């Protein structure tokens, strides 16, 4: 991972047709390809939520990918909040619905 000064952590809520279209699995694949750590999960309101940590370029690339997601998804919005980096995860995983 990058040096501490360039590490960024975000929470993103992705809305639209994003459940039942392999959005979580594709997000995990893309995050792993980019070298980002964190998690992704479905929300009961039909959205997908993720937290991701990596260097600024990695996070920007993942968020850009989230704007469209996999081919079967139809993303209508991606709301992003900046968080303090935690270094808590060593991989990017799919977690249980909340």
GROMACS .gro file of N, CA, C and O in nm:
model
  392
    1UNK      N    1   0.084  -0.117   0.000
    1UNK     CA    2   0.000   0.000   0.000
    1UNK      C    3   0.089   0.124   0.000
    1UNK      O    4   0.205   0.119   0.032
    2UNK      N    5   0.031   0.237  -0.033
    2UNK     CA    6   0.103   0.363  -0.045
    2UNK      C    7   0.143   0.416   0.093
    2UNK      O    8   0.099   0.367   0.195
    3UNK      N    9   0.223   0.521   0.093
    3UNK     CA   10   0.264   0.581   0.219
    3UNK      C   11   0.143   0.641   0.289
    3UNK      O   12   0.042   0.674   0.227
    4UNK      N   13   0.154   0.661   0.421
    4UNK     CA   14   0.041   0.704   0.503
    4UNK      C   15  -0.018   0.837   0.456
    4UNK      O   16  -0.137   0.858   0.464
    5UNK      N   17   0.062   0.928   0.404
    5UNK     CA   18   0.009   1.059   0.367
    5UNK      C   19  -0.082   1.056   0.246
    5UNK      O   20  -0.162   1.145   0.227
    6UNK      N   21  -0.073   0.952   0.164
    6UNK     CA   22  -0.157   0.947   0.045
    6UNK      C   23  -0.269   0.844   0.054
    6UNK      O   24  -0.341   0.823  -0.042
    7UNK      N   25  -0.285   0.780   0.169
    7UNK     CA   26  -0.389   0.679   0.185
    7UNK      C   27  -0.525   0.748   0.204
    7UNK      O   28  -0.537   0.845   0.278
    8UNK      N   29  -0.623   0.694   0.136
    8UNK     CA   30  -0.758   0.750   0.138
    8UNK      C   31  -0.857   0.637   0.166
    8UNK      O   32  -0.840   0.526   0.117
    9UNK      N   33  -0.959   0.666   0.246
    9UNK     CA   34  -1.067   0.570   0.273
    9UNK      C   35  -1.199   0.639   0.244
    9UNK      O   36  -1.218   0.754   0.284
   10UNK      N   37  -1.287   0.569   0.174
   10UNK     CA   38  -1.417   0.625   0.140
   10UNK      C   39  -1.527   0.524   0.172
   10UNK      O   40  -1.503   0.403   0.175
   11UNK      N   41  -1.647   0.579   0.195
   11UNK     CA   42  -1.769   0.498   0.198
   11UNK      C   43  -1.851   0.544   0.079
   11UNK      O   44  -1.868   0.665   0.058
   12UNK      N   45  -1.901   0.451   0.000
   12UNK     CA   46  -1.985   0.485  -0.114
   12UNK      C   47  -2.116   0.408  -0.104
   12UNK      O   48  -2.116   0.289  -0.071
   13UNK      N   49  -2.226   0.477  -0.133
   13UNK     CA   50  -2.357   0.416  -0.143
   13UNK      C   51  -2.396   0.424  -0.291
   13UNK      O   52  -2.407   0.534  -0.347
   14UNK      N   53  -2.412   0.308  -0.353
   14UNK     CA   54  -2.441   0.300  -0.496
   14UNK      C   55  -2.588   0.263  -0.512
   14UNK      O   56  -2.632   0.159  -0.461
   15UNK      N   57  -2.662   0.347  -0.583
   15UNK     CA   58  -2.805   0.325  -0.603
   15UNK      C   59  -2.837   0.297  -0.749
   15UNK      O   60  -2.759   0.333  -0.838
   16UNK      N   61  -2.952   0.238  -0.771
   16UNK     CA   62  -2.998   0.201  -0.904
   16UNK      C   63  -3.029   0.053  -0.907
   16UNK      O   64  -3.062  -0.006  -0.804
   17UNK      N   65  -3.015  -0.008  -1.023
   17UNK     CA   66  -3.031  -0.154  -1.032
   17UNK      C   67  -2.894  -0.215  -1.006
   17UNK      O   68  -2.815  -0.238  -1.099
   18UNK      N   69  -2.866  -0.236  -0.878
   18UNK     CA   70  -2.733  -0.282  -0.838
   18UNK      C   71  -2.735  -0.410  -0.754
   18UNK      O   72  -2.630  -0.459  -0.717
   19UNK      N   73  -2.853  -0.462  -0.726
   19UNK     CA   74  -2.862  -0.591  -0.658
   19UNK      C   75  -2.918  -0.693  -0.756
   19UNK      O   76  -3.001  -0.661  -0.841
   20UNK      N   77  -2.868  -0.816  -0.747
   20UNK     CA   78  -2.912  -0.921  -0.837
   20UNK      C   79  -2.845  -0.914  -0.974
   20UNK      O   80  -2.890  -0.979  -1.069
   21UNK      N   81  -2.740  -0.833  -0.984
   21UNK     CA   82  -2.670  -0.816  -1.113
   21UNK      C   83  -2.519  -0.838  -1.097
   21UNK      O   84  -2.441  -0.793  -1.179
   22UNK      N   85  -2.479  -0.905  -0.989
   22UNK     CA   86  -2.337  -0.935  -0.959
   22UNK      C   87  -2.254  -0.810  -0.932
   22UNK      O   88  -2.133  -0.810  -0.952
   23UNK      N   89  -2.319  -0.703  -0.885
   23UNK     CA   90  -2.245  -0.579  -0.858
   23UNK      C   91  -2.140  -0.600  -0.749
   23UNK      O   92  -2.027  -0.556  -0.763
   24UNK      N   93  -2.177  -0.668  -0.640
   24UNK     CA   94  -2.080  -0.688  -0.531
   24UNK      C   95  -1.960  -0.769  -0.576
   24UNK      O   96  -1.846  -0.733  -0.548
   25UNK      N   97  -1.985  -0.879  -0.647
   25UNK     CA   98  -1.875  -0.964  -0.693
   25UNK      C   99  -1.784  -0.889  -0.789
   25UNK      O  100  -1.661  -0.897  -0.780
   26UNK      N  101  -1.845  -0.814  -0.881
   26UNK     CA  102  -1.765  -0.738  -0.978
   26UNK      C  103  -1.687  -0.627  -0.908
   26UNK      O  104  -1.572  -0.599  -0.944
   27UNK      N  105  -1.747  -0.565  -0.806
   27UNK     CA  106  -1.677  -0.461  -0.730
   27UNK      C  107  -1.557  -0.521  -0.657
   27UNK      O  108  -1.449  -0.463  -0.657
   28UNK      N  109  -1.577  -0.636  -0.595
   28UNK     CA  110  -1.466  -0.702  -0.525
   28UNK      C  111  -1.354  -0.737  -0.623
   28UNK      O  112  -1.236  -0.717  -0.592
   29UNK      N  113  -1.390  -0.788  -0.741
   29UNK     CA  114  -1.289  -0.819  -0.842
   29UNK      C  115  -1.211  -0.695  -0.883
   29UNK      O  116  -1.088  -0.697  -0.894
   30UNK      N  117  -1.283  -0.585  -0.909
   30UNK     CA  118  -1.217  -0.461  -0.951
   30UNK      C  119  -1.128  -0.406  -0.839
   30UNK      O  120  -1.016  -0.362  -0.864
   31UNK      N  121  -1.178  -0.407  -0.716
   31UNK     CA  122  -1.098  -0.359  -0.603
   31UNK      C  123  -0.971  -0.441  -0.587
   31UNK      O  124  -0.863  -0.386  -0.565
   32UNK      N  125  -0.983  -0.572  -0.599
   32UNK     CA  126  -0.865  -0.658  -0.587
   32UNK      C  127  -0.768  -0.631  -0.702
   32UNK      O  128  -0.647  -0.627  -0.681
   33UNK      N  129  -0.820  -0.610  -0.822
   33UNK     CA  130  -0.734  -0.579  -0.937
   33UNK      C  131  -0.656  -0.451  -0.913
   33UNK      O  132  -0.538  -0.440  -0.946
   34UNK      N  133  -0.722  -0.353  -0.849
   34UNK     CA  134  -0.660  -0.224  -0.822
   34UNK      C  135  -0.570  -0.225  -0.698
   34UNK      O  136  -0.496  -0.129  -0.674
   35UNK      N  137  -0.580  -0.328  -0.615
   35UNK     CA  138  -0.501  -0.335  -0.492
   35UNK      C  139  -0.562  -0.259  -0.376
   35UNK      O  140  -0.492  -0.218  -0.284
   36UNK      N  141  -0.695  -0.243  -0.379
   36UNK     CA  142  -0.768  -0.171  -0.275
   36UNK      C  143  -0.816  -0.271  -0.169
   36UNK      O  144  -0.852  -0.383  -0.202
   37UNK      N  145  -0.819  -0.229  -0.043
   37UNK     CA  146  -0.875  -0.312   0.063
   37UNK      C  147  -1.010  -0.255   0.106
   37UNK      O  148  -1.041  -0.140   0.078
   38UNK      N  149  -1.087  -0.337   0.178
   38UNK     CA  150  -1.217  -0.291   0.228
   38UNK      C  151  -1.322  -0.398   0.214
   38UNK      O  152  -1.293  -0.517   0.219
   39UNK      N  153  -1.446  -0.354   0.192
   39UNK     CA  154  -1.558  -0.447   0.184
   39UNK      C  155  -1.672  -0.387   0.102
   39UNK      O  156  -1.678  -0.266   0.081
   40UNK      N  157  -1.763  -0.475   0.059
   40UNK     CA  158  -1.884  -0.434  -0.013
   40UNK      C  159  -1.998  -0.522   0.036
   40UNK      O  160  -1.978  -0.639   0.068
   41UNK      N  161  -2.119  -0.463   0.044
   41UNK     CA  162  -2.236  -0.540   0.088
   41UNK      C  163  -2.363  -0.480   0.028
   41UNK      O  164  -2.368  -0.362  -0.007
   42UNK      N  165  -2.467  -0.564   0.021
   42UNK     CA  166  -2.599  -0.516  -0.014
   42UNK      C  167  -2.660  -0.447   0.107
   42UNK      O  168  -2.631  -0.484   0.221
   43UNK      N  169  -2.746  -0.350   0.080
   43UNK     CA  170  -2.825  -0.287   0.186
   43UNK      C  171  -2.970  -0.327   0.166
   43UNK      O  172  -3.013  -0.355   0.055
   44UNK      N  173  -3.043  -0.328   0.274
   44UNK     CA  174  -3.184  -0.368   0.267
   44UNK      C  175  -3.268  -0.271   0.184
   44UNK      O  176  -3.375  -0.307   0.137
   45UNK      N  177  -3.221  -0.149   0.163
   45UNK     CA  178  -3.296  -0.052   0.084
   45UNK      C  179  -3.274  -0.067  -0.067
   45UNK      O  180  -3.323   0.013  -0.146
   46UNK      N  181  -3.199  -0.170  -0.108
   46UNK     CA  182  -3.176  -0.197  -0.249
   46UNK      C  183  -3.046  -0.140  -0.304
   46UNK      O  184  -3.008  -0.167  -0.418
   47UNK      N  185  -2.977  -0.061  -0.224
   47UNK     CA  186  -2.848  -0.004  -0.266
   47UNK      C  187  -2.735  -0.101  -0.232
   47UNK      O  188  -2.755  -0.203  -0.165
   48UNK      N  189  -2.616  -0.068  -0.277
   48UNK     CA  190  -2.493  -0.139  -0.240
   48UNK      C  191  -2.404  -0.039  -0.168
   48UNK      O  192  -2.393   0.077  -0.210
   49UNK      N  193  -2.344  -0.082  -0.059
   49UNK     CA  194  -2.255   0.003   0.021
   49UNK      C  195  -2.116  -0.058   0.019
   49UNK      O  196  -2.101  -0.180   0.024
   50UNK      N  197  -2.015   0.029   0.013
   50UNK     CA  198  -1.878  -0.021   0.020
   50UNK      C  199  -1.792   0.078   0.098
   50UNK      O  200  -1.823   0.196   0.105
   51UNK      N  201  -1.690   0.025   0.160
   51UNK     CA  202  -1.582   0.105   0.214
   51UNK      C  203  -1.455   0.054   0.150
   51UNK      O  204  -1.434  -0.068   0.140
   52UNK      N  205  -1.375   0.147   0.104
   52UNK     CA  206  -1.253   0.110   0.033
   52UNK      C  207  -1.138   0.198   0.079
   52UNK      O  208  -1.157   0.317   0.105
   53UNK      N  209  -1.020   0.137   0.088
   53UNK     CA  210  -0.900   0.208   0.131
   53UNK      C  211  -0.784   0.175   0.039
   53UNK      O  212  -0.763   0.059   0.002
   54UNK      N  213  -0.710   0.277   0.002
   54UNK     CA  214  -0.594   0.261  -0.084
   54UNK      C  215  -0.536   0.398  -0.113
   54UNK      O  216  -0.578   0.497  -0.053
   55UNK      N  217  -0.443   0.405  -0.206
   55UNK     CA  218  -0.391   0.536  -0.239
   55UNK      C  219  -0.494   0.613  -0.321
   55UNK      O  220  -0.592   0.556  -0.370
   56UNK      N  221  -0.476   0.742  -0.332
   56UNK     CA  222  -0.576   0.829  -0.397
   56UNK      C  223  -0.609   0.784  -0.538
   56UNK      O  224  -0.726   0.786  -0.578
   57UNK      N  225  -0.508   0.745  -0.615
   57UNK     CA  226  -0.534   0.701  -0.753
   57UNK      C  227  -0.615   0.572  -0.758
   57UNK      O  228  -0.704   0.557  -0.842
   58UNK      N  229  -0.584   0.478  -0.669
   58UNK     CA  230  -0.660   0.353  -0.663
   58UNK      C  231  -0.807   0.380  -0.630
   58UNK      O  232  -0.897   0.324  -0.692
   59UNK      N  233  -0.829   0.465  -0.530
   59UNK     CA  234  -0.966   0.495  -0.488
   59UNK      C  235  -1.041   0.569  -0.598
   59UNK      O  236  -1.157   0.539  -0.627
   60UNK      N  237  -0.976   0.665  -0.663
   60UNK     CA  238  -1.041   0.737  -0.773
   60UNK      C  239  -1.080   0.641  -0.885
   60UNK      O  240  -1.190   0.651  -0.942
   61UNK      N  241  -0.993   0.545  -0.915
   61UNK     CA  242  -1.022   0.448  -1.021
   61UNK      C  243  -1.140   0.359  -0.982
   61UNK      O  244  -1.228   0.331  -1.064
   62UNK      N  245  -1.145   0.315  -0.856
   62UNK     CA  246  -1.256   0.231  -0.812
   62UNK      C  247  -1.387   0.309  -0.815
   62UNK      O  248  -1.489   0.257  -0.862
   63UNK      N  249  -1.386   0.433  -0.768
   63UNK     CA  250  -1.508   0.513  -0.769
   63UNK      C  251  -1.556   0.540  -0.912
   63UNK      O  252  -1.676   0.539  -0.939
   64UNK      N  253  -1.464   0.563  -1.003
   64UNK     CA  254  -1.501   0.582  -1.143
   64UNK      C  255  -1.566   0.455  -1.197
   64UNK      O  256  -1.668   0.461  -1.268
   65UNK      N  257  -1.511   0.339  -1.164
   65UNK     CA  258  -1.569   0.212  -1.206
   65UNK      C  259  -1.709   0.196  -1.147
   65UNK      O  260  -1.802   0.149  -1.215
   66UNK      N  261  -1.728   0.236  -1.020
   66UNK     CA  262  -1.857   0.222  -0.953
   66UNK      C  263  -1.968   0.300  -1.023
   66UNK      O  264  -2.086   0.265  -1.011
   67UNK      N  265  -1.933   0.405  -1.095
   67UNK     CA  266  -2.033   0.487  -1.165
   67UNK      C  267  -2.111   0.406  -1.269
   67UNK      O  268  -2.225   0.439  -1.301
   68UNK      N  269  -2.050   0.299  -1.322
   68UNK     CA  270  -2.120   0.214  -1.419
   68UNK      C  271  -2.132   0.070  -1.371
   68UNK      O  272  -2.232   0.006  -1.395
   69UNK      N  273  -2.030   0.019  -1.301
   69UNK     CA  274  -2.034  -0.117  -1.250
   69UNK      C  275  -2.032  -0.220  -1.361
   69UNK      O  276  -1.990  -0.192  -1.473
   70UNK      N  277  -2.081  -0.341  -1.333
   70UNK     CA  278  -2.082  -0.447  -1.434
   70UNK      C  279  -2.187  -0.417  -1.542
   70UNK      O  280  -2.276  -0.335  -1.520
   71UNK      N  281  -2.178  -0.484  -1.656
   71UNK     CA  282  -2.268  -0.453  -1.768
   71UNK      C  283  -2.417  -0.461  -1.737
   71UNK      O  284  -2.496  -0.386  -1.795
   72UNK      N  285  -2.458  -0.550  -1.647
   72UNK     CA  286  -2.601  -0.567  -1.618
   72UNK      C  287  -2.655  -0.466  -1.517
   72UNK      O  288  -2.775  -0.458  -1.495
   73UNK      N  289  -2.568  -0.389  -1.454
   73UNK     CA  290  -2.612  -0.288  -1.356
   73UNK      C  291  -2.657  -0.161  -1.426
   73UNK      O  292  -2.616  -0.132  -1.538
   74UNK      N  293  -2.742  -0.086  -1.358
   74UNK     CA  294  -2.783   0.047  -1.403
   74UNK      C  295  -2.770   0.141  -1.284
   74UNK      O  296  -2.860   0.151  -1.202
   75UNK      N  297  -2.655   0.205  -1.273
   75UNK     CA  298  -2.625   0.292  -1.159
   75UNK      C  299  -2.690   0.429  -1.182
   75UNK      O  300  -2.674   0.489  -1.288
   76UNK      N  301  -2.764   0.476  -1.080
   76UNK     CA  302  -2.825   0.608  -1.089
   76UNK      C  303  -2.751   0.711  -1.005
   76UNK      O  304  -2.756   0.829  -1.035
   77UNK      N  305  -2.682   0.665  -0.899
   77UNK     CA  306  -2.603   0.760  -0.819
   77UNK      C  307  -2.500   0.686  -0.736
   77UNK      O  308  -2.517   0.569  -0.701
   78UNK      N  309  -2.391   0.757  -0.706
   78UNK     CA  310  -2.288   0.708  -0.615
   78UNK      C  311  -2.260   0.823  -0.518
   78UNK      O  312  -2.206   0.926  -0.557
   79UNK      N  313  -2.301   0.805  -0.393
   79UNK     CA  314  -2.278   0.905  -0.288
   79UNK      C  315  -2.153   0.865  -0.212
   79UNK      O  316  -2.143   0.752  -0.162
   80UNK      N  317  -2.056   0.955  -0.202
   80UNK     CA  318  -1.926   0.923  -0.144
   80UNK      C  319  -1.900   1.010  -0.022
   80UNK      O  320  -1.920   1.132  -0.026
   81UNK      N  321  -1.857   0.948   0.086
   81UNK     CA  322  -1.811   1.017   0.206
   81UNK      C  323  -1.666   0.980   0.230
   81UNK      O  324  -1.629   0.862   0.219
   82UNK      N  325  -1.586   1.078   0.265
   82UNK     CA  326  -1.446   1.053   0.302
   82UNK      C  327  -1.441   1.008   0.447
   82UNK      O  328  -1.512   1.064   0.532
   83UNK      N  329  -1.360   0.909   0.476
   83UNK     CA  330  -1.341   0.855   0.611
   83UNK      C  331  -1.193   0.860   0.646
   83UNK      O  332  -1.108   0.870   0.558
   84UNK      N  333  -1.166   0.846   0.774
   84UNK     CA  334  -1.027   0.835   0.817
   84UNK      C  335  -0.976   0.695   0.785
   84UNK      O  336  -1.046   0.596   0.811
   85UNK      N  337  -0.858   0.683   0.724
   85UNK     CA  338  -0.802   0.550   0.697
   85UNK      C  339  -0.785   0.472   0.827
   85UNK      O  340  -0.752   0.528   0.932
   86UNK      N  341  -0.811   0.341   0.820
   86UNK     CA  342  -0.799   0.256   0.939
   86UNK      C  343  -0.689   0.152   0.927
   86UNK      O  344  -0.637   0.106   1.028
   87UNK      N  345  -0.659   0.108   0.806
   87UNK     CA  346  -0.564  -0.001   0.788
   87UNK      C  347  -0.615  -0.132   0.842
   87UNK      O  348  -0.539  -0.226   0.858
   88UNK      N  349  -0.745  -0.142   0.869
   88UNK     CA  350  -0.803  -0.259   0.935
   88UNK      C  351  -0.808  -0.382   0.846
   88UNK      O  352  -0.797  -0.494   0.895
   89UNK      N  353  -0.829  -0.365   0.715
   89UNK     CA  354  -0.842  -0.481   0.627
   89UNK      C  355  -0.712  -0.506   0.551
   89UNK      O  356  -0.637  -0.414   0.524
   90UNK      N  357  -0.694  -0.632   0.516
   90UNK     CA  358  -0.579  -0.668   0.433
   90UNK      C  359  -0.622  -0.714   0.294
   90UNK      O  360  -0.539  -0.735   0.207
   91UNK      N  361  -0.754  -0.732   0.275
   91UNK     CA  362  -0.812  -0.774   0.147
   91UNK      C  363  -0.940  -0.694   0.124
   91UNK      O  364  -0.984  -0.620   0.212
   92UNK      N  365  -1.001  -0.714   0.009
   92UNK     CA  366  -1.133  -0.657  -0.019
   92UNK      C  367  -1.230  -0.774  -0.022
   92UNK      O  368  -1.209  -0.872  -0.094
   93UNK      N  369  -1.337  -0.766   0.059
   93UNK     CA  370  -1.426  -0.880   0.073
   93UNK      C  371  -1.573  -0.841   0.055
   93UNK      O  372  -1.609  -0.724   0.065
   94UNK      N  373  -1.654  -0.941   0.032
   94UNK     CA  374  -1.798  -0.926   0.027
   94UNK      C  375  -1.851  -0.964   0.165
   94UNK      O  376  -1.818  -1.071   0.216
   95UNK      N  377  -1.930  -0.876   0.225
   95UNK     CA  378  -1.982  -0.903   0.360
   95UNK      C  379  -2.134  -0.914   0.356
   95UNK      O  380  -2.198  -0.890   0.254
   96UNK      N  381  -2.190  -0.951   0.471
   96UNK     CA  382  -2.334  -0.974   0.481
   96UNK      C  383  -2.417  -0.848   0.463
   96UNK      O  384  -2.372  -0.738   0.497
   97UNK      N  385  -2.538  -0.866   0.414
   97UNK     CA  386  -2.634  -0.757   0.397
   97UNK      C  387  -2.664  -0.692   0.531
   97UNK      O  388  -2.674  -0.759   0.633
   98UNK      N  389  -2.679  -0.559   0.527
   98UNK     CA  390  -2.718  -0.484   0.648
   98UNK      C  391  -2.826  -0.388   0.615
   98UNK      O  392  -2.832  -0.328   0.515
   0.00000   0.00000   0.00000
